[in-house]
PDB file of C-alpha atoms in Angstrom:
ATOM      1  CA  MET A   1      -3.329  -4.888  -6.160  1.00  0.00           C
ATOM      2  CA  GLY A   2      -6.687  -5.567  -4.433  1.00  0.00           C
ATOM      3  CA  ILE A   3      -6.786  -4.855  -0.641  1.00  0.00           C
ATOM      4  CA  VAL A   4      -8.073  -7.520   1.761  1.00  0.00           C
ATOM      5  CA  ASN A   5      -7.832  -6.249   5.462  1.00  0.00           C
ATOM      6  CA  VAL A   6      -8.374  -9.074   7.904  1.00  0.00           C
ATOM      7  CA  THR A   7      -8.842  -6.543  10.695  1.00  0.00           C
ATOM      8  CA  PRO A   8     -11.484  -5.339  13.091  1.00  0.00           C
ATOM      9  CA  ASP A   9     -10.271  -1.752  12.791  1.00  0.00           C
ATOM     10  CA  SER A  10      -9.088  -0.850   9.372  1.00  0.00           C
ATOM     11  CA  PHE A  11     -10.152   2.806   8.528  1.00  0.00           C
ATOM     12  CA  SER A  12     -12.145   1.994   5.543  1.00  0.00           C
ATOM     13  CA  ASP A  13     -13.327  -1.551   5.904  1.00  0.00           C
ATOM     14  CA  GLY A  14     -12.323  -2.761   9.363  1.00  0.00           C
ATOM     15  CA  GLY A  15     -14.621  -5.755  10.386  1.00  0.00           C
ATOM     16  CA  GLN A  16     -15.928  -6.413   7.131  1.00  0.00           C
ATOM     17  CA  HIS A  17     -13.487  -9.190   6.215  1.00  0.00           C
ATOM     18  CA  ASP A  18     -12.188 -10.179   9.755  1.00  0.00           C
ATOM     19  CA  THR A  19     -12.679 -13.835   9.385  1.00  0.00           C
ATOM     20  CA  THR A  20     -10.795 -16.347   7.191  1.00  0.00           C
ATOM     21  CA  GLU A  21     -13.970 -17.153   5.358  1.00  0.00           C
ATOM     22  CA  SER A  22     -15.014 -13.693   4.676  1.00  0.00           C
ATOM     23  CA  ALA A  23     -11.596 -12.671   3.742  1.00  0.00           C
ATOM     24  CA  VAL A  24     -11.116 -15.357   1.348  1.00  0.00           C
ATOM     25  CA  ARG A  25     -14.480 -14.731  -0.356  1.00  0.00           C
ATOM     26  CA  HIS A  26     -13.406 -11.122  -0.666  1.00  0.00           C
ATOM     27  CA  GLY A  27     -10.093 -11.915  -2.087  1.00  0.00           C
ATOM     28  CA  ARG A  28     -11.857 -14.092  -4.773  1.00  0.00           C
ATOM     29  CA  LEU A  29     -14.156 -11.213  -5.722  1.00  0.00           C
ATOM     30  CA  LEU A  30     -11.390  -8.856  -6.198  1.00  0.00           C
ATOM     31  CA  LEU A  31      -9.573 -11.328  -8.415  1.00  0.00           C
ATOM     32  CA  ALA A  32     -12.738 -11.967 -10.406  1.00  0.00           C
ATOM     33  CA  GLN A  33     -13.207  -8.266 -10.934  1.00  0.00           C
ATOM     34  CA  GLY A  34      -9.641  -7.879 -12.302  1.00  0.00           C
ATOM     35  CA  ALA A  35      -7.099  -7.654  -9.567  1.00  0.00           C
ATOM     36  CA  ASP A  36      -3.769  -8.959 -10.648  1.00  0.00           C
ATOM     37  CA  LEU A  37      -2.857  -9.815  -7.029  1.00  0.00           C
ATOM     38  CA  VAL A  38      -4.409  -9.464  -3.553  1.00  0.00           C
ATOM     39  CA  ASP A  39      -2.589  -7.906  -0.577  1.00  0.00           C
ATOM     40  CA  ILE A  40      -3.578  -9.496   2.665  1.00  0.00           C
ATOM     41  CA  GLY A  41      -3.001  -7.626   5.880  1.00  0.00           C
ATOM     42  CA  GLY A  42      -3.656  -8.346   9.477  1.00  0.00           C
ATOM     43  CA  GLU A  43      -2.694  -5.023  11.205  1.00  0.00           C
ATOM     44  CA  SER A  44      -4.638  -1.865  10.879  1.00  0.00           C
ATOM     45  CA  THR A  45      -2.152   1.122  10.080  1.00  0.00           C
ATOM     46  CA  ARG A  46      -4.765   3.906  10.412  1.00  0.00           C
ATOM     47  CA  PRO A  47      -3.926   6.947  12.317  1.00  0.00           C
ATOM     48  CA  GLY A  48      -4.014   6.230  15.980  1.00  0.00           C
ATOM     49  CA  ALA A  49      -4.389   2.408  15.528  1.00  0.00           C
ATOM     50  CA  THR A  50      -2.494   0.169  18.357  1.00  0.00           C
ATOM     51  CA  ARG A  51      -0.717  -2.927  17.235  1.00  0.00           C
ATOM     52  CA  PRO A  52      -2.226  -6.575  17.449  1.00  0.00           C
ATOM     53  CA  LEU A  53      -0.060  -9.270  19.175  1.00  0.00           C
ATOM     54  CA  VAL A  54       2.214 -11.234  16.700  1.00  0.00           C
ATOM     55  CA  ALA A  55      -0.053 -14.363  17.283  1.00  0.00           C
ATOM     56  CA  GLU A  56      -3.159 -12.381  16.478  1.00  0.00           C
ATOM     57  CA  GLU A  57      -1.570 -11.147  13.117  1.00  0.00           C
ATOM     58  CA  LEU A  58      -0.391 -14.646  12.119  1.00  0.00           C
ATOM     59  CA  ASP A  59      -3.839 -16.012  12.926  1.00  0.00           C
ATOM     60  CA  ARG A  60      -5.550 -13.419  10.565  1.00  0.00           C
ATOM     61  CA  VAL A  61      -3.302 -13.676   7.610  1.00  0.00           C
ATOM     62  CA  VAL A  62      -1.806 -17.138   7.211  1.00  0.00           C
ATOM     63  CA  PRO A  63      -4.946 -19.163   6.613  1.00  0.00           C
ATOM     64  CA  VAL A  64      -6.142 -16.506   4.197  1.00  0.00           C
ATOM     65  CA  ILE A  65      -2.789 -16.530   2.105  1.00  0.00           C
ATOM     66  CA  ARG A  66      -2.697 -20.238   2.256  1.00  0.00           C
ATOM     67  CA  GLU A  67      -6.116 -20.743   0.828  1.00  0.00           C
ATOM     68  CA  LEU A  68      -5.826 -18.002  -1.891  1.00  0.00           C
ATOM     69  CA  ALA A  69      -2.261 -18.910  -2.886  1.00  0.00           C
ATOM     70  CA  GLY A  70      -3.356 -22.619  -2.893  1.00  0.00           C
ATOM     71  CA  GLU A  71      -5.954 -21.624  -5.535  1.00  0.00           C
ATOM     72  CA  GLY A  72      -3.320 -20.049  -7.810  1.00  0.00           C
ATOM     73  CA  ALA A  73      -3.546 -16.421  -6.763  1.00  0.00           C
ATOM     74  CA  LEU A  74      -0.635 -14.106  -6.630  1.00  0.00           C
ATOM     75  CA  VAL A  75      -0.610 -12.943  -3.050  1.00  0.00           C
ATOM     76  CA  SER A  76       1.179 -10.104  -1.146  1.00  0.00           C
ATOM     77  CA  VAL A  77       1.354  -9.863   2.661  1.00  0.00           C
ATOM     78  CA  ASP A  78       1.117  -6.546   4.236  1.00  0.00           C
ATOM     79  CA  THR A  79       3.130  -6.710   7.391  1.00  0.00           C
ATOM     80  CA  MET A  80       6.014  -5.024   9.263  1.00  0.00           C
ATOM     81  CA  ARG A  81       6.988  -8.008  11.148  1.00  0.00           C
ATOM     82  CA  ALA A  82       9.630 -10.635  10.180  1.00  0.00           C
ATOM     83  CA  GLU A  83       7.823 -13.528  11.928  1.00  0.00           C
ATOM     84  CA  VAL A  84       4.620 -12.720   9.992  1.00  0.00           C
ATOM     85  CA  ALA A  85       6.688 -12.165   6.526  1.00  0.00           C
ATOM     86  CA  GLU A  86       8.267 -15.509   6.993  1.00  0.00           C
ATOM     87  CA  ALA A  87       5.171 -17.543   7.819  1.00  0.00           C
ATOM     88  CA  ALA A  88       3.410 -15.862   4.859  1.00  0.00           C
ATOM     89  CA  LEU A  89       6.127 -16.816   2.336  1.00  0.00           C
ATOM     90  CA  ASP A  90       5.830 -20.336   3.719  1.00  0.00           C
ATOM     91  CA  ALA A  91       2.050 -20.272   3.133  1.00  0.00           C
ATOM     92  CA  GLY A  92       2.465 -19.039  -0.464  1.00  0.00           C
ATOM     93  CA  ALA A  93       2.955 -15.382  -0.493  1.00  0.00           C
ATOM     94  CA  ARG A  94       5.231 -14.054  -3.235  1.00  0.00           C
ATOM     95  CA  ILE A  95       5.444 -10.281  -2.175  1.00  0.00           C
ATOM     96  CA  VAL A  96       6.116  -8.620   1.145  1.00  0.00           C
ATOM     97  CA  ASN A  97       4.545  -5.372   1.465  1.00  0.00           C
ATOM     98  CA  ASP A  98       6.232  -3.593   4.446  1.00  0.00           C
ATOM     99  CA  VAL A  99       4.956  -0.241   5.063  1.00  0.00           C
ATOM    100  CA  SER A 100       7.918   0.592   7.416  1.00  0.00           C
ATOM    101  CA  GLY A 101      10.533  -0.166   4.897  1.00  0.00           C
ATOM    102  CA  GLY A 102      12.312  -2.400   7.237  1.00  0.00           C
ATOM    103  CA  LEU A 103      12.467   0.346   9.976  1.00  0.00           C
ATOM    104  CA  ALA A 104       9.942  -1.357  12.411  1.00  0.00           C
ATOM    105  CA  ASP A 105      11.674  -4.748  12.134  1.00  0.00           C
ATOM    106  CA  PRO A 106      15.064  -4.820  10.305  1.00  0.00           C
ATOM    107  CA  ARG A 107      14.861  -8.657  10.470  1.00  0.00           C
ATOM    108  CA  ILE A 108      12.203  -8.522   7.526  1.00  0.00           C
ATOM    109  CA  LEU A 109      14.967  -7.542   5.148  1.00  0.00           C
ATOM    110  CA  ASP A 110      16.868 -10.838   6.037  1.00  0.00           C
ATOM    111  CA  VAL A 111      13.852 -12.891   5.653  1.00  0.00           C
ATOM    112  CA  VAL A 112      12.991 -11.491   2.116  1.00  0.00           C
ATOM    113  CA  ALA A 113      16.559 -11.673   1.101  1.00  0.00           C
ATOM    114  CA  GLY A 114      16.576 -15.340   1.805  1.00  0.00           C
ATOM    115  CA  SER A 115      13.731 -15.777  -0.445  1.00  0.00           C
ATOM    116  CA  ASP A 116      12.942 -15.041  -4.059  1.00  0.00           C
ATOM    117  CA  ALA A 117      10.037 -12.743  -3.106  1.00  0.00           C
ATOM    118  CA  THR A 118       9.423  -9.124  -4.138  1.00  0.00           C
ATOM    119  CA  TYR A 119       9.822  -6.369  -1.517  1.00  0.00           C
ATOM    120  CA  VAL A 120       7.805  -3.189  -1.201  1.00  0.00           C
ATOM    121  CA  ALA A 121       9.524  -0.642   0.795  1.00  0.00           C
ATOM    122  CA  MET A 122       7.102   2.285   1.845  1.00  0.00           C
ATOM    123  CA  HIS A 123       8.283   5.763   3.197  1.00  0.00           C
ATOM    124  CA  TRP A 124       7.385   5.564   6.967  1.00  0.00           C
ATOM    125  CA  ARG A 125       8.441   7.342  10.031  1.00  0.00           C
ATOM    126  CA  ALA A 126       6.454   5.949  13.041  1.00  0.00           C
ATOM    127  CA  HIS A 127       3.737   3.646  14.023  1.00  0.00           C
ATOM    128  CA  ALA A 128       0.039   4.658  13.516  1.00  0.00           C
ATOM    129  CA  ASP A 129      -0.462   5.810  17.085  1.00  0.00           C
ATOM    130  CA  ARG A 130       2.342   8.396  16.756  1.00  0.00           C
ATOM    131  CA  MET A 131       2.965   9.313  13.174  1.00  0.00           C
ATOM    132  CA  ARG A 132       1.128  12.394  13.144  1.00  0.00           C
ATOM    133  CA  ASP A 133       3.945  13.863  15.311  1.00  0.00           C
ATOM    134  CA  PHE A 134       6.262  13.156  12.364  1.00  0.00           C
ATOM    135  CA  ALA A 135       4.847  15.202   9.564  1.00  0.00           C
ATOM    136  CA  ASP A 136       7.438  17.867   9.503  1.00  0.00           C
ATOM    137  CA  TYR A 137       9.548  17.968   6.291  1.00  0.00           C
ATOM    138  CA  GLU A 138      11.402  21.323   6.777  1.00  0.00           C
ATOM    139  CA  PRO A 139      13.672  22.406   5.572  1.00  0.00           C
ATOM    140  CA  ASP A 140      14.071  20.219   2.434  1.00  0.00           C
ATOM    141  CA  GLY A 141      10.340  19.804   1.709  1.00  0.00           C
ATOM    142  CA  VAL A 142       8.324  16.557   1.454  1.00  0.00           C
ATOM    143  CA  VAL A 143       9.545  15.368  -2.045  1.00  0.00           C
ATOM    144  CA  GLU A 144      13.301  15.801  -1.317  1.00  0.00           C
ATOM    145  CA  SER A 145      12.766  14.246   2.243  1.00  0.00           C
ATOM    146  CA  VAL A 146      10.903  11.188   1.018  1.00  0.00           C
ATOM    147  CA  ARG A 147      13.366  10.846  -2.036  1.00  0.00           C
ATOM    148  CA  ARG A 148      16.122  10.643   0.334  1.00  0.00           C
ATOM    149  CA  GLU A 149      14.616   8.595   3.199  1.00  0.00           C
ATOM    150  CA  LEU A 150      13.329   6.052   0.555  1.00  0.00           C
ATOM    151  CA  GLY A 151      16.733   6.049  -0.908  1.00  0.00           C
ATOM    152  CA  GLU A 152      18.006   5.023   2.653  1.00  0.00           C
ATOM    153  CA  ARG A 153      15.715   2.130   2.875  1.00  0.00           C
ATOM    154  CA  LEU A 154      16.521   1.016  -0.724  1.00  0.00           C
ATOM    155  CA  ASP A 155      20.248   0.980   0.287  1.00  0.00           C
ATOM    156  CA  ALA A 156      19.334  -1.076   3.379  1.00  0.00           C
ATOM    157  CA  ALA A 157      17.333  -3.589   1.422  1.00  0.00           C
ATOM    158  CA  GLU A 158      20.015  -4.147  -1.011  1.00  0.00           C
ATOM    159  CA  ALA A 159      22.837  -4.428   1.722  1.00  0.00           C
ATOM    160  CA  ALA A 160      20.613  -7.178   3.335  1.00  0.00           C
ATOM    161  CA  GLY A 161      20.894  -9.006   0.051  1.00  0.00           C
ATOM    162  CA  ILE A 162      17.566  -8.121  -1.780  1.00  0.00           C
ATOM    163  CA  PRO A 163      18.457  -7.612  -5.401  1.00  0.00           C
ATOM    164  CA  ARG A 164      17.308  -4.094  -6.881  1.00  0.00           C
ATOM    165  CA  GLU A 165      15.203  -5.800  -9.565  1.00  0.00           C
ATOM    166  CA  ARG A 166      12.960  -7.367  -6.756  1.00  0.00           C
ATOM    167  CA  ILE A 167      12.241  -4.012  -4.879  1.00  0.00           C
ATOM    168  CA  VAL A 168       9.356  -1.729  -5.170  1.00  0.00           C
ATOM    169  CA  LEU A 169       9.131   1.755  -3.653  1.00  0.00           C
ATOM    170  CA  ASP A 170       5.966   3.340  -2.307  1.00  0.00           C
ATOM    171  CA  PRO A 171       5.882   7.224  -1.159  1.00  0.00           C
ATOM    172  CA  GLY A 172       3.599   6.210   1.681  1.00  0.00           C
ATOM    173  CA  LEU A 173       0.625   8.623   1.116  1.00  0.00           C
ATOM    174  CA  GLY A 174      -1.033   9.397   4.312  1.00  0.00           C
ATOM    175  CA  PHE A 175       1.642   8.036   6.492  1.00  0.00           C
ATOM    176  CA  ALA A 176       3.154  11.067   8.624  1.00  0.00           C
ATOM    177  CA  LYS A 177       1.832  13.313   5.736  1.00  0.00           C
ATOM    178  CA  ARG A 178      -0.489  16.206   5.860  1.00  0.00           C
ATOM    179  CA  PRO A 179      -3.090  16.601   2.917  1.00  0.00           C
ATOM    180  CA  HIS A 180      -0.812  18.826   0.866  1.00  0.00           C
ATOM    181  CA  HIS A 181       2.226  16.633   1.351  1.00  0.00           C
ATOM    182  CA  ASN A 182       0.363  13.700  -0.586  1.00  0.00           C
ATOM    183  CA  TRP A 183      -0.355  16.097  -3.532  1.00  0.00           C
ATOM    184  CA  GLU A 184       2.951  17.358  -3.763  1.00  0.00           C
ATOM    185  CA  LEU A 185       4.410  13.674  -3.764  1.00  0.00           C
ATOM    186  CA  LEU A 186       1.779  12.814  -6.543  1.00  0.00           C
ATOM    187  CA  ALA A 187       3.013  15.765  -8.563  1.00  0.00           C
ATOM    188  CA  ALA A 188       6.599  14.633  -8.246  1.00  0.00           C
ATOM    189  CA  LEU A 189       6.556  10.870  -8.786  1.00  0.00           C
ATOM    190  CA  ASP A 190       9.051  11.228 -11.438  1.00  0.00           C
ATOM    191  CA  VAL A 191      11.769  12.293  -8.647  1.00  0.00           C
ATOM    192  CA  LEU A 192      10.967   9.231  -6.763  1.00  0.00           C
ATOM    193  CA  ALA A 193      11.084   6.975  -9.914  1.00  0.00           C
ATOM    194  CA  GLY A 194      14.649   8.414 -10.414  1.00  0.00           C
ATOM    195  CA  LEU A 195      15.730   6.061  -7.620  1.00  0.00           C
ATOM    196  CA  GLY A 196      15.441   3.239 -10.320  1.00  0.00           C
ATOM    197  CA  CYS A 197      12.634   1.076  -8.908  1.00  0.00           C
ATOM    198  CA  PRO A 198       9.141   0.518  -9.768  1.00  0.00           C
ATOM    199  CA  LEU A 199       6.528   2.698  -7.913  1.00  0.00           C
ATOM    200  CA  LEU A 200       3.556   1.537  -5.808  1.00  0.00           C
ATOM    201  CA  VAL A 201       0.897   4.064  -4.815  1.00  0.00           C
ATOM    202  CA  GLY A 202      -1.883   3.525  -2.423  1.00  0.00           C
ATOM    203  CA  ALA A 203      -4.270   6.366  -2.415  1.00  0.00           C
ATOM    204  CA  SER A 204      -7.502   4.464  -2.149  1.00  0.00           C
ATOM    205  CA  ARG A 205     -10.127   6.074   0.012  1.00  0.00           C
ATOM    206  CA  LYS A 206      -7.341   8.014   2.100  1.00  0.00           C
ATOM    207  CA  SER A 207      -8.024  11.089   4.096  1.00  0.00           C
ATOM    208  CA  PHE A 208      -6.483  13.441   1.816  1.00  0.00           C
ATOM    209  CA  LEU A 209      -9.138  12.754  -0.738  1.00  0.00           C
ATOM    210  CA  GLY A 210     -11.764  13.252   1.913  1.00  0.00           C
ATOM    211  CA  SER A 211     -10.158  16.718   2.688  1.00  0.00           C
ATOM    212  CA  LEU A 212     -10.295  17.742  -0.923  1.00  0.00           C
ATOM    213  CA  LEU A 213     -13.868  16.866  -1.113  1.00  0.00           C
ATOM    214  CA  ALA A 214     -14.765  18.332   2.171  1.00  0.00           C
ATOM    215  CA  ASP A 215     -18.370  19.758   2.544  1.00  0.00           C
ATOM    216  CA  GLU A 216     -18.668  22.802   4.752  1.00  0.00           C
ATOM    217  CA  GLY A 217     -15.432  21.896   6.366  1.00  0.00           C
ATOM    218  CA  SER A 218     -16.424  18.096   7.045  1.00  0.00           C
ATOM    219  CA  PRO A 219     -14.310  15.659   5.259  1.00  0.00           C
ATOM    220  CA  ARG A 220     -16.036  13.530   2.569  1.00  0.00           C
ATOM    221  CA  PRO A 221     -16.789  10.114   4.113  1.00  0.00           C
ATOM    222  CA  VAL A 222     -14.600   7.217   3.457  1.00  0.00           C
ATOM    223  CA  ASP A 223     -17.232   5.359   1.219  1.00  0.00           C
ATOM    224  CA  GLU A 224     -17.794   8.579  -0.733  1.00  0.00           C
ATOM    225  CA  ARG A 225     -14.343   9.121  -2.362  1.00  0.00           C
ATOM    226  CA  GLU A 226     -14.146   6.449  -4.968  1.00  0.00           C
ATOM    227  CA  HIS A 227     -14.907   8.940  -7.889  1.00  0.00           C
ATOM    228  CA  ALA A 228     -11.977  11.141  -7.051  1.00  0.00           C
ATOM    229  CA  HIS A 229      -9.998   7.948  -6.626  1.00  0.00           C
ATOM    230  CA  ALA A 230     -10.862   6.672 -10.025  1.00  0.00           C
ATOM    231  CA  ALA A 231      -9.807  10.038 -11.474  1.00  0.00           C
ATOM    232  CA  LEU A 232      -6.430   9.877  -9.773  1.00  0.00           C
ATOM    233  CA  VAL A 233      -5.911   6.343 -10.928  1.00  0.00           C
ATOM    234  CA  ALA A 234      -6.522   7.349 -14.504  1.00  0.00           C
ATOM    235  CA  LEU A 235      -3.721  10.053 -14.079  1.00  0.00           C
ATOM    236  CA  LEU A 236      -1.316   7.759 -12.330  1.00  0.00           C
ATOM    237  CA  ALA A 237      -1.807   4.974 -14.894  1.00  0.00           C
ATOM    238  CA  ALA A 238      -1.125   7.555 -17.744  1.00  0.00           C
ATOM    239  CA  ARG A 239       2.091   8.552 -15.958  1.00  0.00           C
ATOM    240  CA  GLY A 240       3.350   4.941 -15.828  1.00  0.00           C
ATOM    241  CA  VAL A 241       2.848   3.969 -12.107  1.00  0.00           C
ATOM    242  CA  ASP A 242       3.613   0.162 -11.864  1.00  0.00           C
ATOM    243  CA  TYR A 243       1.326  -0.832  -8.896  1.00  0.00           C
ATOM    244  CA  LEU A 244      -2.022   0.535  -7.731  1.00  0.00           C
ATOM    245  CA  ARG A 245      -3.075  -0.554  -4.197  1.00  0.00           C
ATOM    246  CA  VAL A 246      -6.860  -0.221  -4.236  1.00  0.00           C
ATOM    247  CA  HIS A 247     -10.078  -1.277  -2.541  1.00  0.00           C
ATOM    248  CA  ASP A 248     -12.427  -0.961  -5.374  1.00  0.00           C
ATOM    249  CA  VAL A 249     -10.948  -3.062  -8.292  1.00  0.00           C
ATOM    250  CA  ARG A 250     -13.969  -2.833 -10.664  1.00  0.00           C
ATOM    251  CA  ALA A 251     -13.701   1.087 -10.639  1.00  0.00           C
ATOM    252  CA  THR A 252     -10.071   1.011 -11.106  1.00  0.00           C
ATOM    253  CA  ARG A 253     -10.277  -1.335 -13.962  1.00  0.00           C
ATOM    254  CA  ASP A 254     -12.821   0.979 -15.495  1.00  0.00           C
ATOM    255  CA  ALA A 255     -10.271   4.008 -15.183  1.00  0.00           C
ATOM    256  CA  LEU A 256      -7.592   1.783 -16.507  1.00  0.00           C
ATOM    257  CA  ALA A 257      -9.966   0.802 -19.565  1.00  0.00           C
ATOM    258  CA  VAL A 258     -10.289   4.418 -20.290  1.00  0.00           C
ATOM    259  CA  VAL A 259      -6.642   5.112 -20.200  1.00  0.00           C
ATOM    260  CA  ALA A 260      -5.829   2.214 -22.485  1.00  0.00           C
ATOM    261  CA  ALA A 261      -8.732   3.551 -24.921  1.00  0.00           C
ATOM    262  CA  MET A 262      -6.871   6.949 -25.129  1.00  0.00           C
ATOM    263  CA  SER A 263      -3.478   5.626 -25.730  1.00  0.00           C
ATOM    264  CA  PRO A 264      -1.994   5.943 -29.256  1.00  0.00           C
ATOM    265  CA  ASP A 265      -1.384   2.135 -29.633  1.00  0.00           C
ATOM    266  CA  GLU A 266      -4.988   1.420 -29.077  1.00  0.00           C
ATOM    267  CA  GLY A 267      -6.349   3.772 -31.815  1.00  0.00           C
ATOM    268  CA  GLU A 268      -7.074   1.175 -34.382  1.00  0.00           C
ATOM    269  CA  GLU A 269      -8.846  -1.053 -31.992  1.00  0.00           C
ATOM    270  CA  ARG A 270     -11.231   1.767 -30.921  1.00  0.00           C
TER     271      ARG A 270
END
C-alpha cells in the first residue's frame, strides 16, 4: 500500500504532494515501483496535528482518487469522516482506511456497509492533538488492551453490516503508543491475528524507528529511517502480514524479493 499524502503537514512528506497534479504523479510513480494499491489521504494524523475542514479534505482527495481510479489503479482513501468516505467511494475508491476504526465518526461504518468496499479499522484512542495523553495501557498491557479494543471495533463494524471478510485490522503503531508499545505489538501480531481478520501494519518512517536509531539522544531524522523499515518489512512479510502501508515502495519491494528468494517454495527458481 503506497502512501500518497495530499497534505501540507504530514510528518514525513507534508507539502511534497499537496496539489492534485503532484499527488497523481506520485501515485503513478508508486504503482510503477510495484505498489499493489495507493492510499490517498487528506488529513495529517501526525502527533499534534489539527484537523482540516471537511471541504478541505474533500478538495484534496477526491480529484486524486478520481484520476488514479480512472486509470485502473486500486485506490484506498485514508479518512475518518463519513462524508469523505462516501465521496471517495463514488470517485472510485475500493477501500476505506479509517485510522479511528469508526470512533471518530460512527456513520462511516454505515457508508462502508452500504458499499462493497473493504474496511480497515485501526486501533485508535484520540485525535492527533490529544493522543499522547492516552498512551496508558495499565493494568492489562498494550497487547491485551489493543486486542480487546480492536475486537470492539470489529464487533461494531459487523453490527453495522460490514461482513467480516471485508474487514482488515491495524494495530495503530504510533497512535497513542510509546516506542516500547510498538515493539511489543509487533512481537505479538499473532495475538491480533487471532481476531480472525487480515492485518495491516504501517511502520514506515515512524518515530519509534527514529528512537531506536537515536544518535546521542536525538532521534534519527525521518528521511534516514528506511533501512530499519526495510528490515522490519522483511520480518513482517515472513510472518505473513497481509498489508504493508509504506512510503518507499521500491525499498519495500526489494525486501519482499529477499523474503521470497529465501522461502522454501522458491528454492528451485534460485
